[in-house]
Short mmCIF file of C-alpha atoms in Angstrom, two decimals:
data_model
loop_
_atom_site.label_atom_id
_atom_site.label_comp_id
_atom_site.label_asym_id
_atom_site.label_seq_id
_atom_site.Cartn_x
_atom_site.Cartn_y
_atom_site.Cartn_z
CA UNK Y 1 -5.85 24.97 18.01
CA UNK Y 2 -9.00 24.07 16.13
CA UNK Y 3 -8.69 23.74 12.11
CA UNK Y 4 -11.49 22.92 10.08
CA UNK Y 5 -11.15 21.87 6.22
CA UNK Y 6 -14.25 22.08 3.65
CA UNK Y 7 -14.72 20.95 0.57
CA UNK Y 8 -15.53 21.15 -2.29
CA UNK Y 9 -14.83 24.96 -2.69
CA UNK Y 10 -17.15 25.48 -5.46
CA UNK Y 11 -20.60 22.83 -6.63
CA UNK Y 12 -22.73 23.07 -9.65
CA UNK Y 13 -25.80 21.54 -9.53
CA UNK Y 14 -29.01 21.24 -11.76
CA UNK Y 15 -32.25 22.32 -10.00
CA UNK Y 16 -33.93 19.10 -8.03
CA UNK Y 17 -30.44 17.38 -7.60
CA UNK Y 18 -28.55 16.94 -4.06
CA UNK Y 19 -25.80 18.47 -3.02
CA UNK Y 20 -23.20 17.76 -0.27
CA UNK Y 21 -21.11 19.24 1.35
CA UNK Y 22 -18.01 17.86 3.81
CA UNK Y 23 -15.77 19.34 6.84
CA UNK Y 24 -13.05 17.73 9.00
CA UNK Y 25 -11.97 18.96 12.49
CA UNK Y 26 -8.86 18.89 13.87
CA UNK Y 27 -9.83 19.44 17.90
CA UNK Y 28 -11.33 16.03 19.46
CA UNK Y 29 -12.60 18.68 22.01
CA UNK Y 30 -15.43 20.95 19.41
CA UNK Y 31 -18.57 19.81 20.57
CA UNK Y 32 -20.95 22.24 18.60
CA UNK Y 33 -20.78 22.33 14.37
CA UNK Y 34 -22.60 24.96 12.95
CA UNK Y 35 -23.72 25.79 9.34
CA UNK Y 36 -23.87 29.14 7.59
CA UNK Y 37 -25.07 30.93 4.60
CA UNK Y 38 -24.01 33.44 3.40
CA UNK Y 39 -25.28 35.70 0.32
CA UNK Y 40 -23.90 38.28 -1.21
CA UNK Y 41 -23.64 41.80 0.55
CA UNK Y 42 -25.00 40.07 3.61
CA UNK Y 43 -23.66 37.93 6.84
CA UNK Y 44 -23.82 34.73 7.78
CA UNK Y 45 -27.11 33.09 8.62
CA UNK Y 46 -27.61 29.62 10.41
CA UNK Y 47 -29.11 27.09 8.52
CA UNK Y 48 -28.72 24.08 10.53
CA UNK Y 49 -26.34 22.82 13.58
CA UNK Y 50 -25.57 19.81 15.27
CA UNK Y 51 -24.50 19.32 18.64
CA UNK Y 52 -21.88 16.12 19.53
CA UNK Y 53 -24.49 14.08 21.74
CA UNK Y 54 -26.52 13.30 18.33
CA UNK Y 55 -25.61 12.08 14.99
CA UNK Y 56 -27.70 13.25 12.31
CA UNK Y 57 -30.21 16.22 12.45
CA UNK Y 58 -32.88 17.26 9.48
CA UNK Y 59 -34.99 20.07 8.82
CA UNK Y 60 -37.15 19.93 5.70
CA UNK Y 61 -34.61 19.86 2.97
CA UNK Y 62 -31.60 20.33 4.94
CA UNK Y 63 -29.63 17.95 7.27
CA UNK Y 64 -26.34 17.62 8.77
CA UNK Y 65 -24.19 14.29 9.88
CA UNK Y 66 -21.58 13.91 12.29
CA UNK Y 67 -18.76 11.50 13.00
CA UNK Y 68 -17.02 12.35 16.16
CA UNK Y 69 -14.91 9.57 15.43
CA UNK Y 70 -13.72 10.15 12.02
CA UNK Y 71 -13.79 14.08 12.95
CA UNK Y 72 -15.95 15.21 9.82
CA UNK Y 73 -19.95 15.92 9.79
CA UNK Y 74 -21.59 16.91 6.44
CA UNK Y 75 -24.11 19.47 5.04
CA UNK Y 76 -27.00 17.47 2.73
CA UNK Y 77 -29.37 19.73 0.78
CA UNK Y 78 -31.70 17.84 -1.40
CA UNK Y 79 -34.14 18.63 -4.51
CA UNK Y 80 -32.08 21.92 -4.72
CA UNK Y 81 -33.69 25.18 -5.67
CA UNK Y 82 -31.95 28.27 -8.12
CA UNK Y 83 -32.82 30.06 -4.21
CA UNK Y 84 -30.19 27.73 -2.61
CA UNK Y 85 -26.99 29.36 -4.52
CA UNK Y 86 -24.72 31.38 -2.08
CA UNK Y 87 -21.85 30.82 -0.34
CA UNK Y 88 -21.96 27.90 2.68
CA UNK Y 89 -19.55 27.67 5.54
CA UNK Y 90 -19.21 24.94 7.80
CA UNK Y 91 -18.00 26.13 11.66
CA UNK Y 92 -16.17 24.01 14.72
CA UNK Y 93 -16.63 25.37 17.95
CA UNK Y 94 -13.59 25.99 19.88
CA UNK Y 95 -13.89 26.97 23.51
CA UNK Y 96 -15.19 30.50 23.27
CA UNK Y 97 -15.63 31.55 19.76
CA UNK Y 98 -15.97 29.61 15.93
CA UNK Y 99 -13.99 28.36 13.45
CA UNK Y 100 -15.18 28.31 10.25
CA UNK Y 101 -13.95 26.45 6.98
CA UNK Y 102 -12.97 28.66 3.92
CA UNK Y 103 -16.24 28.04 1.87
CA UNK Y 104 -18.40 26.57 -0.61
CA UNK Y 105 -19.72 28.38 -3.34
CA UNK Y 106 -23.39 26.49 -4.49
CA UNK Y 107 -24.50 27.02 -7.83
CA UNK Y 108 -27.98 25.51 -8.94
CA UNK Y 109 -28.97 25.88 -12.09
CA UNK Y 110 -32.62 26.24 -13.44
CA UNK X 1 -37.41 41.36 15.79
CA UNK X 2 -34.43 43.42 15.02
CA UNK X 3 -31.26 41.11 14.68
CA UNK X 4 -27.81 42.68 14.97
CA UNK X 5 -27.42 45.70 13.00
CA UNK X 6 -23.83 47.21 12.37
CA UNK X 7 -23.04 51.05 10.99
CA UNK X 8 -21.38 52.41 9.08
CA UNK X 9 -21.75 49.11 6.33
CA UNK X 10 -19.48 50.86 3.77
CA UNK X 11 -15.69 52.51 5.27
CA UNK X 12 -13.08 54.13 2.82
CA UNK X 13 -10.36 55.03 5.02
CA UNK X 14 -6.87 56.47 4.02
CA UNK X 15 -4.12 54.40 5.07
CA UNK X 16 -2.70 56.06 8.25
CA UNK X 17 -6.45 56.64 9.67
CA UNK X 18 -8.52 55.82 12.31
CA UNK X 19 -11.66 53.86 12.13
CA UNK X 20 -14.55 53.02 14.51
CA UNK X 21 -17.22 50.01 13.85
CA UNK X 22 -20.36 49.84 16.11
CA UNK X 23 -22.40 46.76 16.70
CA UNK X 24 -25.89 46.64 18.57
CA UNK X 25 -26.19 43.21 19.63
CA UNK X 26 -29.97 41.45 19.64
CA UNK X 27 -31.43 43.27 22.65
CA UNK X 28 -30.58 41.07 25.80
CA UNK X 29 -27.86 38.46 24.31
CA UNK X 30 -24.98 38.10 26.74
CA UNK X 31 -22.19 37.57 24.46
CA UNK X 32 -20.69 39.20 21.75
CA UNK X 33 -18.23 38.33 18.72
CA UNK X 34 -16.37 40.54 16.56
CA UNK X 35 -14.84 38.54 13.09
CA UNK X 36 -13.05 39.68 10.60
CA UNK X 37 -13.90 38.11 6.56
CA UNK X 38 -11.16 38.30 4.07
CA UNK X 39 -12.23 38.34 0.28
CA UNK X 40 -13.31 34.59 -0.41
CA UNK X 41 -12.39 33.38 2.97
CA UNK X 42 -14.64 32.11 5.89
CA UNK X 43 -15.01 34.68 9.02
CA UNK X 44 -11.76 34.65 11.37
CA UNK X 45 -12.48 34.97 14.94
CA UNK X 46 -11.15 38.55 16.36
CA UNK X 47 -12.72 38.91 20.24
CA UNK X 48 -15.77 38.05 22.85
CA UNK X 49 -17.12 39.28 24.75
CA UNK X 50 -19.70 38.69 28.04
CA UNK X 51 -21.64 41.29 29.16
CA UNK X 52 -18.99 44.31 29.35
CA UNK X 53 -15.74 41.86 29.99
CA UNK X 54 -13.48 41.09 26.96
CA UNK X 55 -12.92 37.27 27.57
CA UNK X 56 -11.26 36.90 24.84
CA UNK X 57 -9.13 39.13 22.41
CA UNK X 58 -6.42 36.23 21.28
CA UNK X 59 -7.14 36.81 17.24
CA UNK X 60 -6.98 40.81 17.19
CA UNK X 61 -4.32 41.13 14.67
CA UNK X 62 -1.62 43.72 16.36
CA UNK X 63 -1.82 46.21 19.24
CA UNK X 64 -4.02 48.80 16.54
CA UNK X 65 -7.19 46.78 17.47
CA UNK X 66 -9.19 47.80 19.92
CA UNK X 67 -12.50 46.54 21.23
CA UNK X 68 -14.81 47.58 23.97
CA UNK X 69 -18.09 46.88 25.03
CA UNK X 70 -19.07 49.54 28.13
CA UNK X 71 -22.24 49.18 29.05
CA UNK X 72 -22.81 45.27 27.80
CA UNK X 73 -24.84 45.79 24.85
CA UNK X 74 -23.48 48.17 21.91
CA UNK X 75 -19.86 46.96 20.82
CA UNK X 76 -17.30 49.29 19.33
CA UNK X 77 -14.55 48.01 17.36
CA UNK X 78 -11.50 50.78 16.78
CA UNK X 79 -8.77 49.88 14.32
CA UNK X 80 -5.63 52.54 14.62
CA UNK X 81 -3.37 53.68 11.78
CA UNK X 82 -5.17 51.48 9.18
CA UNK X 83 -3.16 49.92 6.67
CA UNK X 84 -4.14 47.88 3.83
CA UNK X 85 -4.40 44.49 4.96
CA UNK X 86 -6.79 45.83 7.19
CA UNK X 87 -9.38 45.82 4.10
CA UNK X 88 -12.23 43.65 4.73
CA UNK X 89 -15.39 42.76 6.02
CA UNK X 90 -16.04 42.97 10.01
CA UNK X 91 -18.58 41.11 11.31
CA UNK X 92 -20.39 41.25 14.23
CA UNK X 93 -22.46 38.34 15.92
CA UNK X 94 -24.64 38.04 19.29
CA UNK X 95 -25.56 35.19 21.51
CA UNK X 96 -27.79 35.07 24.07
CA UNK X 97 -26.42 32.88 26.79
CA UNK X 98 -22.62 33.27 28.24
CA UNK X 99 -22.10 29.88 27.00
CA UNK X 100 -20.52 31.63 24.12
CA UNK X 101 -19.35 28.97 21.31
CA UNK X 102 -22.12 26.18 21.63
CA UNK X 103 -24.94 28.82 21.57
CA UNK X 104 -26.48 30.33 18.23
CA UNK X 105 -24.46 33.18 16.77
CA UNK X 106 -26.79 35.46 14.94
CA UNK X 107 -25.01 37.90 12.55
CA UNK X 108 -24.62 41.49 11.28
CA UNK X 109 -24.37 42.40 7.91
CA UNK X 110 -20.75 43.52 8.24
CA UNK X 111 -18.77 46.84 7.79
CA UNK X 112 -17.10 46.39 4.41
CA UNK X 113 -13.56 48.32 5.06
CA UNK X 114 -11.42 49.77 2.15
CA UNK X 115 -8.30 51.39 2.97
CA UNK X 116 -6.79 52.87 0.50
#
């Protein structure tokens, strides 16, 4: 079945900087990528997602890559704000449900 | 609009009981996910749902999970003789299309469970 990796599990980052974030899939098949965050107390809410007929997909500060080849598509999130910190999970589609990575915790510092 | 709303969001539940988590799905959305969040892990797939037909129940734990889905909106998830593992979050999520895994998944807040 579907595995996904995701790292790093924990980023520090001053206010204004970038911050990335990377996943690898294990199932040639996943042909949706979701991402997720997720603050504390509360669930998961999308952010951004990419879909495998398209590389690279932006929305104001946010924007996602993919490399169906290589099996790995990235979370980008630049001039960071203290608003951004939570918890971000990267998700694989598998054929009728999600699997997600284990987490990133995003700290951005004032 | 509403989103998904899940009751109670807070369970403490003696080991050895029963427990029942409801879900209302976004009003119209077609399928329905149950997850289950460990402390400082990612959400782990538990069931789907399509209308009122379990599709898919491959990551309920053991034979004490129970999910149904009657009437093809409000979800009930029923966990029997809890035990301590069973302590985490549940989450619920809706899509609207049947196409399940490549549509949007809009989530609940969770039920945090304790079992004690």
């Amino acid at each position: 079945g579907e595995n996904v990796e995701q790292h790093p599990s924990t980023l520090s980052v001053q206010e204004g900087d970038s911050a990335v974030i990377k996943c690898t899939y294990s199932d040639s098949a996943s042909n949706y990528f979701p991402w997720y965050k997720q603050e504390l107390g509360k669930g998961p809410q999308l952010i951004i997602d990419i879909r495998s007929n398209v590389g690279e997909k932006k929305d104001q500060r946010i924007a996602v890559t993919l490399n169906k080849t290589a099996k790995h598509f990235s979370l980008h999130i630049t001039e960071t704000q203290p608003e951004d910190s939570a918890v971000y999970f990267c998700a694989a589609s598998s054929p009728d449900k999600l699997i997600f990575g284990t987490g990133t915790r995003l700290q951005v510092f004032p | 609009g509403a989103g998904v709303s899940q009751s109670p969001r807070y369970k403490v539940a003696k080991r050895g009981q029963d427990v029942a988590l409801r879900c209302d799905p976004i009003s119209g959305h077609v399928s329905l996910f149950w997850y289950q969040q460990a402390l400082g892990q990612g959400p782990e797939f538990l069931t789907y749902f399509q209308n009122e037909a379990q599709l898919d129940k491959s990551g309920l734990p053991s034979d004490r999970f129970f999910a149904e889905r009657p009437e093809g909106s409000v979800s009930t998830l029923k966990i029997q003789r809890t035990q301590q593992e069973d302590s985490a979050v549940y989450l619920c999520a809706s899509s609207l299309r049947a196409s399940g895994n490549t549509d949007t998944q809009y989530f609940g807040p969770g039920t945090r469970l304790t079992v004690l």
